[in-house]
Short mmCIF file of N, CA and C in Angstrom, two decimals:
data_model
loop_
_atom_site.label_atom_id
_atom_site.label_comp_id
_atom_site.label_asym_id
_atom_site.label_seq_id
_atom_site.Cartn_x
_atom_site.Cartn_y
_atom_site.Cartn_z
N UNK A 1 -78.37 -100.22 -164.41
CA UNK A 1 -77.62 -101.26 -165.08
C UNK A 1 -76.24 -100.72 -165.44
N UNK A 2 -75.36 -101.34 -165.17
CA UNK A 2 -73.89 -100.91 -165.32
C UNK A 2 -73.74 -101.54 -166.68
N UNK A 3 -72.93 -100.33 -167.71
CA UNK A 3 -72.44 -100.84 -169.04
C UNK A 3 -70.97 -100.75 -169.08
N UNK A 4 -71.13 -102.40 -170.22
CA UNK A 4 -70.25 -102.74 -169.90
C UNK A 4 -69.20 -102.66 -171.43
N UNK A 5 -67.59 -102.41 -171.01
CA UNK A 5 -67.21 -101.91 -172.54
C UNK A 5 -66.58 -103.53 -173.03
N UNK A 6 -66.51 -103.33 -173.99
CA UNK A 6 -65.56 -104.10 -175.02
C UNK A 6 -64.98 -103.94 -175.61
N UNK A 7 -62.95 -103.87 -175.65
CA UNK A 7 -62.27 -103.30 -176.27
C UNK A 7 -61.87 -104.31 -177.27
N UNK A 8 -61.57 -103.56 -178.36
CA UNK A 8 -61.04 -104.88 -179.59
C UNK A 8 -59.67 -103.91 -179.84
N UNK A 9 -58.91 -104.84 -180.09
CA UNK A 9 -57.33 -104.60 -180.44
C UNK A 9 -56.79 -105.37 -180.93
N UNK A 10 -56.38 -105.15 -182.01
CA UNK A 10 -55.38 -105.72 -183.22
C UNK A 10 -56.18 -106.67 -183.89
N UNK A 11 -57.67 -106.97 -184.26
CA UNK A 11 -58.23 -107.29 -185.15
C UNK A 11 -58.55 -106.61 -185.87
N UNK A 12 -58.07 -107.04 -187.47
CA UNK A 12 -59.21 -106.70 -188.35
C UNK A 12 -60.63 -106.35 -189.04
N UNK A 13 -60.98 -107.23 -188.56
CA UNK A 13 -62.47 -107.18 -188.39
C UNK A 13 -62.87 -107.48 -189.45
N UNK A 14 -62.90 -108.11 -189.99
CA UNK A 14 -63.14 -108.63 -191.84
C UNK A 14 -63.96 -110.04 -191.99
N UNK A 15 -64.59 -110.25 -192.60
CA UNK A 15 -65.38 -111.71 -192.72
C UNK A 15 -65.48 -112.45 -191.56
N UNK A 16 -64.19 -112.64 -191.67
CA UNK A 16 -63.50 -113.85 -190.52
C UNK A 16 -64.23 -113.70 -189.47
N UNK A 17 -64.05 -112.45 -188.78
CA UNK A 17 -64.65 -112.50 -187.61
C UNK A 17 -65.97 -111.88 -187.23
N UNK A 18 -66.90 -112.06 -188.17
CA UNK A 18 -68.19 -111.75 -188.46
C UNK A 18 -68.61 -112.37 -187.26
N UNK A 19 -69.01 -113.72 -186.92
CA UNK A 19 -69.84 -114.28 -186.42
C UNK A 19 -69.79 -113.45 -184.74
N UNK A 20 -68.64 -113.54 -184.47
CA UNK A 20 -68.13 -112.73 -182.96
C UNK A 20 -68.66 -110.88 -183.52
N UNK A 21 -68.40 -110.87 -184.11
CA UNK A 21 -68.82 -108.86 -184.53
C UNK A 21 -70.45 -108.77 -184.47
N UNK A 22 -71.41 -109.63 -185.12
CA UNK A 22 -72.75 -109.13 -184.65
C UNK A 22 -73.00 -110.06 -183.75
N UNK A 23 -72.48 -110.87 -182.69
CA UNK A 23 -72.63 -111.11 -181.56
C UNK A 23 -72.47 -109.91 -180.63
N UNK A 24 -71.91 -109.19 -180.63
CA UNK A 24 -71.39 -108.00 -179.80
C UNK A 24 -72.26 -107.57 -180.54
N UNK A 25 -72.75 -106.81 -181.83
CA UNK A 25 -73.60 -105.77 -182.35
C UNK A 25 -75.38 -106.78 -182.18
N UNK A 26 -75.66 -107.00 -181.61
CA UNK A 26 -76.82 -107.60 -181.28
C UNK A 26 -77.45 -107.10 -180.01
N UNK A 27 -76.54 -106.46 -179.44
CA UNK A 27 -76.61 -105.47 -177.94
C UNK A 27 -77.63 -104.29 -178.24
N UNK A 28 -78.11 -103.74 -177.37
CA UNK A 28 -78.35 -101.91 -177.56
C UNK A 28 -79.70 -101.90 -178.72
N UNK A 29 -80.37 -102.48 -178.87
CA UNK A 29 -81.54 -102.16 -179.42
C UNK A 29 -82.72 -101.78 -178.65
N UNK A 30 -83.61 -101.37 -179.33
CA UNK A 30 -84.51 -99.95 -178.48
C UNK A 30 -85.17 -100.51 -177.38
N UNK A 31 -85.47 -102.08 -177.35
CA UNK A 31 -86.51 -103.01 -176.45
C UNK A 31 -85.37 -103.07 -175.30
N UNK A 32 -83.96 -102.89 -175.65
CA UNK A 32 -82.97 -103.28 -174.43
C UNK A 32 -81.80 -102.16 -173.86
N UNK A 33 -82.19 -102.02 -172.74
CA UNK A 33 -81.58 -100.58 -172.19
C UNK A 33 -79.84 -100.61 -173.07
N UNK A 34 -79.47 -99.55 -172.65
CA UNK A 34 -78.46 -99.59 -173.29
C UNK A 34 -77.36 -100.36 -172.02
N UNK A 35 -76.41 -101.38 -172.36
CA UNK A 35 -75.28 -102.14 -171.58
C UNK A 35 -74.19 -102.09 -172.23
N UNK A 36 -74.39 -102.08 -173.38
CA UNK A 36 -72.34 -102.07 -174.19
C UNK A 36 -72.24 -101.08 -174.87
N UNK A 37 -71.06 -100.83 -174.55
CA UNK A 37 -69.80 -99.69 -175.28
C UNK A 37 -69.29 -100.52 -176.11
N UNK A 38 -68.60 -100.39 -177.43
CA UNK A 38 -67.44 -100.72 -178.05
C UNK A 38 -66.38 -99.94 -178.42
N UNK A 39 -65.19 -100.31 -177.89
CA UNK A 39 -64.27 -98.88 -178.44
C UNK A 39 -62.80 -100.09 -179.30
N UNK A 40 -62.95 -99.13 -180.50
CA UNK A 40 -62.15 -100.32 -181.30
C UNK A 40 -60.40 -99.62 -181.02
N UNK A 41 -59.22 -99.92 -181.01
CA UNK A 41 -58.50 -99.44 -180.91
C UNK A 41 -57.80 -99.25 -182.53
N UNK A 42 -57.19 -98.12 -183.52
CA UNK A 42 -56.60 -98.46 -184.21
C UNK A 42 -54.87 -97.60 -184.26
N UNK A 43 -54.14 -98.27 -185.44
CA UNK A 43 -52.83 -98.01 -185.39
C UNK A 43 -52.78 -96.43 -186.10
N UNK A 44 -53.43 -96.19 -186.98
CA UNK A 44 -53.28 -94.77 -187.61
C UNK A 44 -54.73 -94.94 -188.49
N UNK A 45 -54.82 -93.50 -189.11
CA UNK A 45 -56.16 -92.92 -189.72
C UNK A 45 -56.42 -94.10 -191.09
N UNK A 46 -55.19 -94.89 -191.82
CA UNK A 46 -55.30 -95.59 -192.49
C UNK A 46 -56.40 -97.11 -191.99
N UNK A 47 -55.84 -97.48 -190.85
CA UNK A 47 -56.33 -98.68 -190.26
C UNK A 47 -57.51 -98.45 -189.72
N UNK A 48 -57.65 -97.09 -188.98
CA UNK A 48 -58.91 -97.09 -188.77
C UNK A 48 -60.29 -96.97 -189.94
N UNK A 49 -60.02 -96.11 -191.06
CA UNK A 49 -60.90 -96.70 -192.25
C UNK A 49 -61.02 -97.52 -192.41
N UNK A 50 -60.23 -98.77 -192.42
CA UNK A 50 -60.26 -99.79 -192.98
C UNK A 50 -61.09 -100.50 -191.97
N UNK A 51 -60.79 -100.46 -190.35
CA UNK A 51 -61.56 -101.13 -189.51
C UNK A 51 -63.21 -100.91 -189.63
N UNK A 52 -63.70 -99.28 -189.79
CA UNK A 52 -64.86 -98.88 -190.51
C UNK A 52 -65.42 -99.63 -191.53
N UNK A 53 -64.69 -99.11 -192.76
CA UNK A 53 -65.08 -100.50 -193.64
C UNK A 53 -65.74 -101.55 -193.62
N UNK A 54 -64.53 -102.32 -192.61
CA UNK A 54 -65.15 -103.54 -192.82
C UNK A 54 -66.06 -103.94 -191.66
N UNK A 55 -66.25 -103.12 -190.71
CA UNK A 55 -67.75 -102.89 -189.84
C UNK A 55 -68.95 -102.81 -190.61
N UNK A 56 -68.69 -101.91 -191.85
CA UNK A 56 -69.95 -101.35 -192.80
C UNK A 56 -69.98 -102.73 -193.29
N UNK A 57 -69.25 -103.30 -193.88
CA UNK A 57 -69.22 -104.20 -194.99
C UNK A 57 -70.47 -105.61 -193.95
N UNK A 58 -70.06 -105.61 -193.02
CA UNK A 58 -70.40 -107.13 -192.02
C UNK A 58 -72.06 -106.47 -191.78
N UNK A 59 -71.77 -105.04 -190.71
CA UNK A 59 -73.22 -104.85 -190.25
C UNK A 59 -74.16 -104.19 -191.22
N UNK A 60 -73.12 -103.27 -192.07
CA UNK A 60 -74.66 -102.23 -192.71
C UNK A 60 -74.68 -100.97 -192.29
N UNK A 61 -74.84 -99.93 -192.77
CA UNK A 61 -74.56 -98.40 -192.47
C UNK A 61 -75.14 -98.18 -191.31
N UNK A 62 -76.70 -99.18 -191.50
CA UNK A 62 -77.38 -98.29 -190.47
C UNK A 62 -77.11 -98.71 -188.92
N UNK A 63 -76.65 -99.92 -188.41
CA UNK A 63 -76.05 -100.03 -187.65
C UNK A 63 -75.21 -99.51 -186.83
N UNK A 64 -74.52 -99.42 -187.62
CA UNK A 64 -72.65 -98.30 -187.79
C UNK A 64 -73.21 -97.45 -187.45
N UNK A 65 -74.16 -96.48 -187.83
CA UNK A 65 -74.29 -95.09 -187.83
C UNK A 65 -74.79 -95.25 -186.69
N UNK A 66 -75.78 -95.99 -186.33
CA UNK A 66 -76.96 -95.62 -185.08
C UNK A 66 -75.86 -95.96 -183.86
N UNK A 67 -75.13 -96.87 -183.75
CA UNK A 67 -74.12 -96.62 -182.35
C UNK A 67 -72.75 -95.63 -182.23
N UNK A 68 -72.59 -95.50 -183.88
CA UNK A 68 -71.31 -94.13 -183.46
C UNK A 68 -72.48 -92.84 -183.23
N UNK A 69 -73.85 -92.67 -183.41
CA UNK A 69 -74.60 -91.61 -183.79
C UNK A 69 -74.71 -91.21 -181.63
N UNK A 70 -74.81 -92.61 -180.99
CA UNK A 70 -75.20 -93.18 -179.84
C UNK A 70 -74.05 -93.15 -178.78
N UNK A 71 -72.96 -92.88 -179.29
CA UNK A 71 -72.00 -92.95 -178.39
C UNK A 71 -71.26 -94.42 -178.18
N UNK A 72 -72.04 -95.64 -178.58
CA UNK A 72 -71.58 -96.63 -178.29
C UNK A 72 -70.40 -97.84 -178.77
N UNK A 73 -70.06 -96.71 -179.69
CA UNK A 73 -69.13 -97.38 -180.95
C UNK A 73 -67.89 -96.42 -180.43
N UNK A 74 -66.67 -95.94 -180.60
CA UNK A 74 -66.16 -95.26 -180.88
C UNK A 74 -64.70 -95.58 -181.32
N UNK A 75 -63.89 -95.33 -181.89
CA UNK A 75 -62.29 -95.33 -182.56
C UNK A 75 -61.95 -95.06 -181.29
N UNK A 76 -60.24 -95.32 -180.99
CA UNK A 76 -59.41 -94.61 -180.26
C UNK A 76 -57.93 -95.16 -181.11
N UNK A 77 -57.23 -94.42 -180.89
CA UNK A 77 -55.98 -94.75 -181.49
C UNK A 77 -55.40 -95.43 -180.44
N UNK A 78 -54.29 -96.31 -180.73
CA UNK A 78 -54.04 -97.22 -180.00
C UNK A 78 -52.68 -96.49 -179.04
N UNK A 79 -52.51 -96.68 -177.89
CA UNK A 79 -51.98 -96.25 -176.72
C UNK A 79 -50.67 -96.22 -176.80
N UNK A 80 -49.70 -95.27 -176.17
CA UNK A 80 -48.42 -95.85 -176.25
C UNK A 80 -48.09 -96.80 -175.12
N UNK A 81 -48.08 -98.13 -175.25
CA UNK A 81 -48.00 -98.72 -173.98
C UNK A 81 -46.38 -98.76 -173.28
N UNK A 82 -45.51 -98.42 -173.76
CA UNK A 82 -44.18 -97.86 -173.31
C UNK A 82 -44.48 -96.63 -172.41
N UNK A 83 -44.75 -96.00 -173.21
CA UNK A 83 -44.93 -94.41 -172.35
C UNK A 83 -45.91 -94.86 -171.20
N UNK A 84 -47.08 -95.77 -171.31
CA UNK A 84 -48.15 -95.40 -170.03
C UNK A 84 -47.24 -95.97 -169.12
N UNK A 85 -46.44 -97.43 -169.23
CA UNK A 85 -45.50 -98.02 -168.33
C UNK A 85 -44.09 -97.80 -167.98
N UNK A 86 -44.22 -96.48 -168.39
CA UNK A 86 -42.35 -95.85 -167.95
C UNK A 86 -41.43 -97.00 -168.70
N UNK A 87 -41.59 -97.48 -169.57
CA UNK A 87 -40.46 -98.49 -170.05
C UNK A 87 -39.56 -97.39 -171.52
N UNK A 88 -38.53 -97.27 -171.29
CA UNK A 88 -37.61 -97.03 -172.16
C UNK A 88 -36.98 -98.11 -173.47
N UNK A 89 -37.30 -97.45 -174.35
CA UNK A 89 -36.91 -98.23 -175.71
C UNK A 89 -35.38 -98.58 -175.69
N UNK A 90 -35.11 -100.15 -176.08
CA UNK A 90 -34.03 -100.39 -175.98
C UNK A 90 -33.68 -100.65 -177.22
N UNK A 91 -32.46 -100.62 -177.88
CA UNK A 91 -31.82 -100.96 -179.11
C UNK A 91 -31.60 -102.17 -179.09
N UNK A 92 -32.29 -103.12 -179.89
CA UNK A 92 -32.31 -104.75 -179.98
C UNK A 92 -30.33 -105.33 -179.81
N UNK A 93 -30.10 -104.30 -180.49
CA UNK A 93 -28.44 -104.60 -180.80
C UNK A 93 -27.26 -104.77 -179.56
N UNK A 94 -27.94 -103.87 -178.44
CA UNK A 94 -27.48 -104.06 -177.22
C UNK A 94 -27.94 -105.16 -176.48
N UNK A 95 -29.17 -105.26 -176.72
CA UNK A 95 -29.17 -106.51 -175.89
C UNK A 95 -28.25 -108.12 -176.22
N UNK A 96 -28.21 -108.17 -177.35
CA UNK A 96 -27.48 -108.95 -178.27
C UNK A 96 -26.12 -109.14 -177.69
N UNK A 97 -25.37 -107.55 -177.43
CA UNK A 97 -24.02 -107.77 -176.70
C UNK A 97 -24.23 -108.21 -175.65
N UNK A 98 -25.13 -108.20 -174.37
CA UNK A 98 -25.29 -108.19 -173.03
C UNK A 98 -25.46 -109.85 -172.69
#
């Protein structure tokens, strides 16, 4: 069985989007082979607590724990997508003259 990932980026993850968060965390229990990854993306060590948090807060420690314990959870900090695409930062101010 090929697993399959799910990246989340630039949500919060807070109340709001509970109903979609243990839809995805409803995966990977012991009766069902393992199929999903989640890899959350965050902006710095601040945001990523907070994304934790409010994972704990929705699912429950033991959740949390048993798929970061599992491999199937994991943080990544979020990418430089300039740098992966060779794009050079431009000064808003120039474009303005142009």
């Amino acid at each position: 069985k090929k697993i399959k990932k799910i990246y989340i980026w630039g949500h919060s993850l807070d109340r709001s989007d509970a109903s979609y968060i243990k839809e995805i965390f409803s995966f990977n229990f012991e009766k069902v082979a393992h199929s999903i990854e989640v890899i959350i993306f965050y902006y710095d060590e601040w945001a990523k607590f907070e994304l934790l948090n409010n994972l704990l807060d929705i699912l429950g420690k033991d959740i949390v724990e048993k798929w970061m314990k599992k491999g199937w959870l994991k943080f990544e900090q979020n990418p430089d997508i300039a740098k992966l695409n060779n794009i050079e930062p431009v000064e808003l101010s120039k474009l303005a003259e142009a």
